Short mmCIF file of C-alpha atoms in Angstrom, two decimals:
data_model
loop_
_atom_site.label_atom_id
_atom_site.label_comp_id
_atom_site.label_asym_id
_atom_site.label_seq_id
_atom_site.Cartn_x
_atom_site.Cartn_y
_atom_site.Cartn_z
CA MET G 1 163.29 115.66 49.20
CA LYS G 2 165.69 115.87 46.13
CA THR G 3 166.29 111.92 46.22
CA ALA G 4 162.74 111.44 46.96
CA LEU G 5 161.49 113.34 43.74
CA ARG G 6 164.44 111.62 41.70
CA PHE G 7 162.82 108.14 42.80
CA LEU G 8 159.43 109.20 41.91
CA LEU G 9 160.76 110.64 38.56
CA ILE G 10 162.35 107.17 37.90
CA PHE G 11 159.21 105.21 39.10
CA LEU G 12 157.10 107.57 36.82
CA THR G 13 159.33 107.16 33.69
CA LEU G 14 159.53 103.21 34.39
CA SER G 15 155.96 102.77 34.91
CA PHE G 16 155.38 104.96 31.58
CA ALA G 17 157.74 102.92 29.68
CA THR G 18 156.06 99.56 30.54
CA GLN G 19 152.70 100.93 30.00
CA VAL G 20 154.47 101.93 26.38
CA ALA G 21 155.08 98.56 26.03
CA ALA G 22 151.69 97.07 26.66
CA ALA G 23 150.21 99.40 24.55
CA GLN G 24 152.42 98.42 21.42
CA ASN G 25 150.05 97.23 18.70
CA PRO G 26 150.44 94.03 17.20
CA THR G 27 151.61 95.28 13.76
CA GLU G 28 154.51 96.93 15.33
CA GLN G 29 155.69 93.72 17.19
CA VAL G 30 154.95 91.33 14.12
CA LYS G 31 156.87 93.55 11.53
CA PRO G 32 160.35 93.24 12.64
CA PHE G 33 159.71 89.51 13.74
CA ILE G 34 158.61 88.72 10.24
CA ASN G 35 161.61 90.50 8.75
CA ARG G 36 163.96 88.58 11.05
CA VAL G 37 162.22 85.22 9.69
CA VAL G 38 162.44 86.32 6.07
CA ALA G 39 166.19 87.24 6.65
CA GLU G 40 166.74 83.56 8.29
CA LEU G 41 165.08 81.99 5.34
CA LYS G 42 167.24 83.86 2.89
CA ASP G 43 170.57 83.25 4.84
CA PRO G 44 172.74 81.01 2.86
CA SER G 45 174.07 79.27 5.89
CA PHE G 46 170.56 78.50 6.79
CA ARG G 47 169.72 77.02 3.19
CA ARG G 48 172.88 74.66 3.23
CA ASP G 49 171.97 73.28 6.79
CA THR G 50 170.35 70.01 7.30
CA VAL G 51 166.69 69.43 7.16
CA ASP G 52 166.57 68.68 11.12
CA ASN G 53 168.74 71.88 11.63
CA ARG G 54 166.61 74.01 9.64
CA ILE G 55 163.42 72.63 11.37
CA GLU G 56 165.09 73.46 14.66
CA ARG G 57 166.21 76.74 13.56
CA ILE G 58 163.12 78.05 12.31
CA VAL G 59 160.90 76.66 15.21
CA THR G 60 163.06 78.48 17.73
CA LEU G 61 163.10 81.75 15.75
CA VAL G 62 159.34 81.70 15.16
CA SER G 63 158.51 80.73 18.81
CA GLU G 64 159.23 84.09 19.70
CA HIS G 65 155.69 85.20 18.38
CA PHE G 66 154.01 81.76 17.59
CA ASP G 67 152.28 79.96 20.56
CA PHE G 68 152.33 76.47 19.60
CA GLU G 69 150.47 75.37 22.87
CA GLU G 70 147.49 77.44 21.93
CA MET G 71 147.65 75.96 18.59
CA SER G 72 147.83 72.73 19.74
CA LYS G 73 144.96 73.14 22.07
CA ARG G 74 142.69 74.21 19.40
CA VAL G 75 143.84 71.36 16.94
CA VAL G 76 143.21 68.61 19.21
CA GLY G 77 140.06 70.22 20.72
CA ARG G 78 138.10 68.45 23.78
CA SER G 79 140.90 65.69 24.02
CA TRP G 80 143.46 68.17 24.82
CA GLN G 81 142.40 68.17 28.58
CA THR G 82 142.72 64.22 28.94
CA LEU G 83 146.25 64.49 27.70
CA SER G 84 149.04 64.67 30.51
CA PRO G 85 151.23 68.12 30.52
CA ALA G 86 154.22 65.89 29.15
CA GLN G 87 151.94 64.65 26.23
CA GLN G 88 150.49 68.20 25.67
CA GLU G 89 154.09 69.32 25.46
CA GLN G 90 155.18 66.72 23.06
CA PHE G 91 152.21 67.37 20.71
CA ALA G 92 152.74 71.04 20.86
CA HIS G 93 156.69 70.10 20.01
CA LEU G 94 155.65 67.79 17.08
CA PHE G 95 153.03 70.30 15.96
CA ALA G 96 155.72 73.11 15.95
CA GLN G 97 157.97 70.80 13.82
CA LEU G 98 155.17 70.26 11.36
CA LEU G 99 154.48 73.81 10.76
CA GLY G 100 158.30 74.27 10.38
CA HIS G 101 158.00 72.26 7.41
CA VAL G 102 155.56 74.54 5.83
CA TYR G 103 158.40 77.26 6.08
CA ILE G 104 161.16 75.12 4.49
CA ASP G 105 158.71 73.68 1.66
CA LYS G 106 157.54 77.20 0.55
CA VAL G 107 161.13 78.97 1.03
CA ASP G 108 161.65 79.21 -2.63
CA ALA G 109 158.40 80.36 -3.37
CA TYR G 110 158.17 82.89 -0.69
CA VAL G 111 161.49 84.17 -0.62
CA GLU G 112 161.08 86.08 -4.14
CA MET G 113 157.75 87.70 -2.47
CA LYS G 114 157.50 90.88 -1.08
CA ILE G 115 155.70 91.21 2.39
CA GLU G 116 153.19 94.15 2.72
CA PHE G 117 151.34 94.69 5.85
CA GLY G 118 147.71 95.66 5.95
CA LYS G 119 145.17 96.86 8.26
CA GLU G 120 145.12 95.25 11.67
CA ARG G 121 141.86 94.37 13.37
CA LEU G 122 141.41 94.19 17.31
CA ALA G 123 138.43 92.68 19.09
CA GLY G 124 138.83 93.68 22.73
CA SER G 125 142.20 94.59 23.96
CA SER G 126 143.70 91.32 23.83
CA ARG G 127 142.89 89.66 20.48
CA ALA G 128 144.00 90.94 16.96
CA GLU G 129 144.41 90.04 13.26
CA VAL G 130 147.28 91.28 11.54
CA LYS G 131 146.92 91.28 7.66
CA THR G 132 149.67 90.76 5.47
CA MET G 133 149.93 90.39 1.74
CA PHE G 134 152.61 88.27 -0.22
CA VAL G 135 153.17 89.99 -3.11
CA GLY G 136 155.07 88.04 -5.85
CA PRO G 137 155.51 88.66 -9.50
CA THR G 138 152.30 86.92 -10.72
CA LYS G 139 150.09 86.44 -7.70
CA THR G 140 149.29 87.89 -4.45
CA ILE G 141 148.48 85.76 -1.58
CA PRO G 142 146.81 87.19 1.71
CA VAL G 143 148.21 85.97 4.98
CA SER G 144 146.63 86.82 8.35
CA TYR G 145 148.30 86.24 11.75
CA ILE G 146 145.36 85.49 14.55
CA MET G 147 147.02 87.13 17.76
CA MET G 148 146.39 87.26 21.29
CA LEU G 149 148.10 89.26 24.03
CA LYS G 150 150.05 87.48 26.50
CA GLY G 151 151.65 89.91 28.95
CA ASN G 152 153.24 92.63 26.86
CA LYS G 153 153.60 90.02 23.79
CA TRP G 154 151.39 89.50 21.01
CA MET G 155 151.44 85.48 20.25
CA ALA G 156 149.88 84.12 16.99
CA TYR G 157 147.86 81.26 17.62
CA ASP G 158 146.48 80.84 14.05
CA VAL G 159 147.53 81.82 10.34
CA THR G 160 145.17 82.16 7.56
CA VAL G 161 146.33 81.78 4.17
CA GLU G 162 143.69 82.88 1.42
CA GLY G 163 141.33 83.33 3.94
CA ILE G 164 141.62 79.50 5.24
CA SER G 165 142.46 79.09 8.55
CA LEU G 166 145.22 76.43 9.26
CA ILE G 167 144.56 75.72 12.65
CA ARG G 168 140.56 74.97 11.76
CA ASN G 169 141.94 72.67 8.89
CA TYR G 170 144.01 70.50 11.23
CA MET G 171 141.23 70.86 13.81
CA GLU G 172 139.12 68.97 11.19
CA GLN G 173 141.83 66.45 10.43
CA PHE G 174 142.49 65.36 13.56
CA LYS G 175 138.68 64.87 14.62
CA GLY G 176 138.83 61.47 13.01
CA ILE G 177 142.04 60.41 15.05
CA ALA G 178 141.66 58.55 18.31
CA GLN G 179 142.99 60.40 21.49
CA ASP G 180 145.69 57.79 22.13
CA GLN G 181 146.76 57.89 18.47
CA LEU G 182 147.28 61.74 18.15
CA ILE G 183 151.09 61.74 19.03
CA PRO G 184 151.91 58.44 17.11
CA VAL G 185 150.10 60.00 13.91
CA LEU G 186 152.03 63.17 14.29
CA GLU G 187 155.54 61.32 14.89
CA LYS G 188 154.88 59.18 11.58
CA LYS G 189 154.15 62.06 9.68
CA MET G 190 157.31 63.91 10.72
CA LYS G 191 159.30 60.62 9.97
CA GLU G 192 157.71 60.35 6.35
CA LEU G 193 158.38 64.19 5.65
CA LYS G 194 161.89 63.86 6.80
CA ALA G 195 162.56 60.99 4.88
CA ASP G 196 161.13 62.42 1.73
CA LYS G 197 163.21 65.70 2.15
CA LYS G 198 166.33 63.63 2.80
CA ALA G 199 165.62 61.73 -0.61
CA LYS G 200 165.20 64.76 -2.45
CA ASN G 201 168.14 66.55 -1.36
CA MET J 1 115.75 76.51 -25.94
CA LYS J 2 112.29 77.05 -24.65
CA ARG J 3 112.45 73.40 -23.43
CA LEU J 4 115.64 74.32 -21.80
CA SER J 5 114.22 77.13 -19.92
CA LEU J 6 111.26 75.13 -18.69
CA HIS J 7 113.53 72.69 -17.32
CA THR J 8 115.54 75.13 -15.37
CA ALA J 9 112.41 76.65 -14.01
CA LEU J 10 111.28 73.14 -12.72
CA PHE J 11 114.73 72.83 -11.16
CA PHE J 12 114.52 76.05 -9.48
CA LEU J 13 111.06 75.17 -7.88
CA LEU J 14 112.30 71.74 -6.84
CA PHE J 15 114.94 73.34 -4.98
CA ILE J 16 112.94 75.84 -3.51
CA ILE J 17 110.86 73.03 -2.24
CA LEU J 18 113.68 71.02 -0.94
CA ALA J 19 115.18 74.17 0.78
CA ALA J 20 111.74 74.01 2.91
CA ASN J 21 114.11 74.11 6.12
CA VAL J 22 116.43 77.08 5.61
CA VAL J 23 119.58 76.95 7.85
CA ARG J 24 121.62 79.78 7.42
CA ALA J 25 125.17 79.54 8.99
CA GLU J 26 125.85 82.66 11.17
CA ASP J 27 129.42 83.92 10.28
CA ILE J 28 131.41 83.47 13.45
CA ASP J 29 134.55 86.04 13.86
CA ILE J 30 138.00 84.09 13.75
CA LEU J 31 139.14 86.23 16.68
CA ASP J 32 136.28 84.66 18.68
CA ASP J 33 137.19 81.59 20.47
CA SER J 34 133.92 79.92 19.42
CA PHE J 35 135.40 79.66 15.83
CA TYR J 36 137.63 76.77 16.97
CA GLU J 37 134.98 75.02 18.97
CA ASP J 38 132.83 73.61 16.11
CA SER J 39 132.73 73.69 12.70
CA PRO J 40 129.38 74.59 11.34
CA LYS J 41 129.40 74.21 7.71
CA GLU J 42 130.71 70.83 7.87
CA GLU J 43 128.12 69.75 10.62
CA ILE J 44 125.50 71.26 8.67
CA THR J 45 126.42 69.71 5.41
CA PRO J 46 126.42 65.93 5.67
CA ASP J 47 128.79 63.64 4.07
CA PRO J 48 127.04 60.64 3.64
CA PHE J 49 128.70 59.33 0.78
CA GLU J 50 132.25 59.47 2.43
CA GLY J 51 133.25 55.97 1.21
CA PHE J 52 132.35 56.94 -2.48
CA ASN J 53 133.94 60.61 -1.99
CA ARG J 54 137.29 59.37 -0.62
CA LEU J 55 137.40 56.90 -3.52
CA MET J 56 136.87 59.77 -6.06
CA PHE J 57 139.32 61.78 -3.99
CA THR J 58 141.77 59.17 -4.66
CA PHE J 59 140.81 58.88 -8.46
CA ASN J 60 141.38 62.80 -8.40
CA ASP J 61 144.61 62.45 -6.77
CA VAL J 62 146.04 59.65 -9.19
CA THR J 63 144.60 61.62 -12.24
CA TYR J 64 145.99 64.72 -11.06
CA THR J 65 149.50 63.25 -10.26
CA TRP J 66 149.95 61.17 -13.01
CA VAL J 67 148.17 62.88 -15.85
CA MET J 68 146.97 66.54 -15.05
CA GLU J 69 150.06 67.81 -13.47
CA PRO J 70 152.55 66.42 -16.10
CA VAL J 71 150.41 67.64 -18.83
CA ALA J 72 150.25 71.23 -17.37
CA SER J 73 153.77 71.47 -16.32
CA ASN J 74 154.91 70.44 -20.01
CA TYR J 75 152.47 72.95 -21.35
CA SER J 76 153.83 75.59 -18.80
CA GLU J 77 156.99 75.01 -20.24
CA ILE J 78 156.11 75.31 -23.79
CA ILE J 79 153.91 78.43 -23.40
CA PRO J 80 154.96 81.51 -21.82
CA GLU J 81 153.20 82.68 -18.42
CA ASP J 82 151.72 85.94 -20.11
CA ILE J 83 150.05 84.06 -22.93
CA ARG J 84 148.69 81.46 -20.22
CA GLN J 85 147.40 84.25 -17.98
CA ALA J 86 145.93 85.88 -21.28
CA ALA J 87 143.95 82.53 -22.00
CA ASP J 88 142.73 82.59 -18.57
CA ASN J 89 141.64 86.31 -18.86
CA PHE J 90 139.84 85.30 -21.95
CA CYS J 91 137.60 82.66 -20.46
CA TYR J 92 137.03 84.43 -17.48
CA ASN J 93 135.75 87.47 -19.40
CA LEU J 94 133.40 85.20 -21.42
CA GLN J 95 131.62 84.32 -18.13
CA GLU J 96 131.26 87.72 -17.12
CA PRO J 97 127.60 88.00 -18.20
CA VAL J 98 126.93 84.99 -15.96
CA ARG J 99 128.29 86.59 -13.03
CA PHE J 100 126.46 89.85 -13.85
CA VAL J 101 123.13 87.87 -13.76
CA ASN J 102 123.88 86.32 -10.62
CA THR J 103 125.08 89.56 -8.96
CA LEU J 104 121.44 90.81 -9.80
CA LEU J 105 119.78 87.82 -8.27
CA GLN J 106 121.95 88.37 -5.16
CA LEU J 107 120.74 91.73 -5.11
CA ARG J 108 124.69 92.95 -5.23
CA PHE J 109 123.86 95.84 -7.40
CA ALA J 110 127.04 97.52 -6.76
CA ASP J 111 129.11 94.31 -7.51
CA ALA J 112 126.61 94.21 -10.78
CA GLY J 113 127.93 97.38 -12.02
CA LYS J 114 131.50 96.65 -11.24
CA VAL J 115 130.79 93.09 -13.54
CA LEU J 116 129.42 95.25 -16.22
CA THR J 117 132.26 97.69 -16.17
CA ARG J 118 134.80 95.21 -16.14
CA PHE J 119 133.12 93.25 -19.13
CA ALA J 120 132.75 96.47 -21.04
CA ILE J 121 136.20 97.85 -20.35
CA ASN J 122 138.21 94.11 -21.05
CA THR J 123 136.14 93.37 -23.90
CA ILE J 124 137.16 96.54 -25.59
CA GLY J 125 140.22 97.86 -24.12
CA GLY J 126 141.77 94.29 -23.41
CA VAL J 127 141.06 93.24 -26.76
CA GLY J 128 138.30 90.85 -26.40
CA GLY J 129 139.17 90.00 -22.79
CA LEU J 130 142.86 88.81 -23.21
CA GLY J 131 144.02 91.43 -20.79
CA ASP J 132 142.56 92.45 -17.44
CA VAL J 133 142.65 96.20 -17.99
CA ALA J 134 139.75 96.83 -15.69
CA GLY J 135 141.58 94.94 -12.80
CA ARG J 136 145.03 96.51 -13.43
CA GLU J 137 144.51 99.93 -14.68
CA PHE J 138 141.50 100.99 -13.32
CA GLY J 139 141.18 99.07 -9.87
CA PHE J 140 137.90 97.06 -10.71
CA LYS J 141 139.08 93.78 -9.35
CA ARG J 142 137.53 90.47 -10.12
CA VAL J 143 133.93 89.75 -8.86
CA ASP J 144 132.74 86.19 -7.89
CA ALA J 145 129.14 85.06 -8.26
CA GLY J 146 127.63 81.77 -9.36
CA LEU J 147 124.34 80.28 -9.36
CA GLY J 148 125.52 78.20 -6.11
CA GLU J 149 125.70 81.55 -4.31
CA THR J 150 122.66 82.76 -5.57
CA LEU J 151 121.00 79.63 -4.37
CA GLU J 152 122.68 79.80 -1.09
CA TYR J 153 121.48 83.44 -0.98
CA TRP J 154 117.71 82.45 -1.22
CA GLY J 155 117.99 79.88 1.39
CA VAL J 156 118.97 76.79 -0.46
CA THR J 157 120.81 74.22 1.48
CA ASP J 158 124.02 72.59 0.36
CA GLY J 159 122.37 69.30 0.57
CA PHE J 160 125.52 66.93 0.67
CA TYR J 161 129.19 66.92 0.41
CA LEU J 162 130.50 65.41 -2.92
CA VAL J 163 133.59 64.77 -4.71
CA VAL J 164 133.18 64.55 -8.41
CA PRO J 165 135.83 63.21 -10.96
CA LEU J 166 137.90 65.81 -12.36
CA LEU J 167 135.98 68.88 -10.95
CA GLY J 168 136.65 68.04 -7.33
CA ALA J 169 135.34 68.98 -4.18
CA THR J 170 131.73 70.26 -4.32
CA THR J 171 128.08 70.17 -2.83
CA PHE J 172 124.87 68.98 -4.44
CA ARG J 173 123.63 72.47 -4.62
CA GLU J 174 127.18 73.75 -5.94
CA LEU J 175 127.51 70.94 -8.55
CA PHE J 176 123.87 72.03 -9.88
CA GLY J 177 125.02 75.74 -9.93
CA THR J 178 128.41 74.94 -11.60
CA THR J 179 126.56 72.99 -14.30
CA VAL J 180 124.16 75.58 -15.11
CA ASP J 181 126.54 78.20 -15.14
CA GLY J 182 129.17 76.23 -17.22
CA LEU J 183 127.01 74.44 -19.77
CA SER J 184 123.93 76.31 -20.21
CA MET J 185 125.10 79.99 -19.95
CA THR J 186 128.64 80.03 -20.88
CA PRO J 187 129.02 81.07 -24.67
CA TYR J 188 131.98 79.07 -25.71
CA TYR J 189 130.25 75.69 -25.14
CA PHE J 190 127.36 76.67 -27.62
CA LEU J 191 130.30 77.23 -30.28
CA ALA J 192 131.22 73.87 -29.83
CA ASN J 193 129.83 71.47 -32.64
CA SER J 194 129.80 68.44 -30.39
CA TRP J 195 130.47 67.09 -26.79
CA GLN J 196 133.61 66.12 -27.74
CA GLU J 197 134.53 69.54 -28.69
CA GLY J 198 132.85 70.92 -25.53
CA ALA J 199 135.07 68.40 -23.15
CA MET J 200 138.30 69.64 -25.18
CA ILE J 201 137.59 72.90 -24.39
CA TYR J 202 136.81 72.31 -20.81
CA THR J 203 139.96 70.20 -20.34
CA GLY J 204 142.12 72.82 -22.03
CA ARG J 205 140.85 75.40 -19.56
CA ARG J 206 141.53 73.08 -16.63
CA VAL J 207 145.09 72.48 -17.87
CA ASN J 208 145.61 76.28 -18.41
CA SER J 209 144.35 77.22 -15.21
CA LEU J 210 146.20 74.49 -13.46
CA SER J 211 149.40 75.58 -14.95
CA LEU J 212 149.24 79.01 -13.13
CA HIS J 213 148.96 77.15 -9.86
CA LEU J 214 151.45 74.31 -10.36
CA GLY J 215 152.95 72.98 -7.21
CA ASP J 216 150.21 74.30 -4.72
CA TYR J 217 148.44 70.97 -4.19
CA GLU J 218 151.48 68.78 -3.54
CA GLY J 219 152.77 71.35 -0.95
CA MET J 220 149.42 71.15 0.70
CA LYS J 221 148.85 67.48 0.38
CA ALA J 222 152.47 66.62 1.85
CA LEU J 223 151.81 68.46 5.27
CA THR J 224 148.25 66.98 6.01
CA ILE J 225 147.60 64.16 8.34
CA ASP J 226 144.26 63.17 6.41
CA PRO J 227 144.27 64.87 3.11
CA TYR J 228 140.62 64.01 2.39
CA ARG J 229 139.40 66.00 5.64
CA ALA J 230 141.99 68.76 4.60
CA LEU J 231 140.39 69.17 1.29
CA ARG J 232 136.77 68.92 2.61
CA ASP J 233 137.47 71.63 5.11
CA SER J 234 139.52 73.91 2.91
CA TYR J 235 136.84 73.71 0.24
CA PHE J 236 134.04 74.96 2.93
CA GLN J 237 136.39 77.70 4.27
CA TYR J 238 137.53 78.93 0.97
CA ARG J 239 134.21 79.04 -0.42
CA ASP J 240 133.00 81.09 2.61
CA GLN J 241 135.85 83.28 2.23
CA THR J 242 135.07 84.09 -1.51
CA ARG J 243 131.59 84.90 -0.37
CA GLN J 244 132.16 87.51 2.14
CA HIS J 245 131.88 90.51 -0.15
CA HIS J 246 132.17 93.10 2.42
CA ALA J 247 134.91 92.01 4.60
CA ARG J 248 137.32 90.18 2.10
CA PRO J 249 141.07 90.94 2.76
CA SER J 250 142.34 92.92 -0.28
CA ALA J 251 145.57 94.33 -1.57
CA ASN J 252 143.94 97.74 -0.92
CA ASP J 253 144.10 97.05 3.02
CA LYS J 254 147.07 99.22 3.50
CA LEU J 255 147.60 100.99 6.61
#
């Protein structure tokens, strides 16, 4: 009887614990995550690393709460279904690298800024917008993370900067590109960006 | 002066007739998946002169890279940031009466009060508008309002998308609004004795405001697949954002 009670207790605590994790609000998950990303960007070893390594490091890190597949799906729109799973994966990988560039490019400007967390807004139980402010000495930039709940994890599938949705913006750009050109276009862009970065360094 | 107001009235009438088929895009919540399914603003607003617009886009891009940017960055090295900010505040303050009229025309009475208060505080306490005391000390943030938005409020459609030399992305309606706001109402153009002086004031203002945003444009452009489409979409998205007067993210949105 005692063991049975103990089991019941353990079971109850465990189920309670998972429920707590599920109920954790998006801001609580995003806050430590953003701090880790900023810490990485500030790390001197990161700043000395090669362009390719920096992109890889940042993409791996942000993948924890950024869902690049969900992003790519929206960017490509209707053509997404016509891509093979391998092509979808390749597109998502390239798109992640392109976004990785955003961080590397803006690092000097943003490292100086303080990040303040604002209100979060929930729609239903699985969609949320986490509002943040990048506060610098002269300007304040509102940045929002548009997130969905996957399992117990809140994953961002869009980021808005000054109210402009990044994914909508890319969606608009990819509208003019034929389905078979989606990947080549991204590959070319990444090559250009890397060449440009290397020339600057 | 009487002639001018008659012309303005005629233009208004023309617009109201043009806007016979009123289309007002419903605001879609970004958390709703339909936000990504289509892009209402771009689909409502045609871009029939895309060829011309792309040419103007390239012209603006080249002008920006080779003229405006170098001038603004030299200027920013010579003039300290607080002085540039003061110049920006000064010009902004002079336009507050225009914003006041437009907030009234859009029936945004609370905002009208804010604009008036800002104008009074900044003109007196901010030494003719050089400092933004109202925004910094009293929490009366800048309020946007222009004729373009007033026309939108009353159901006038965008017409078509347009890229204008030096001014950049706009639409037919917005260009009309900006022109009326900028030329016939803003007091410092009246102070100019000739169009050359007016153009100099305009260019000076552009360079000054650009000097406060150096680097933003290049950063954005480098990461785009199609910079023309990226700018067009950013224009519509940003404009929508600045016109949501109730749900705008602000620094006060703390937990």
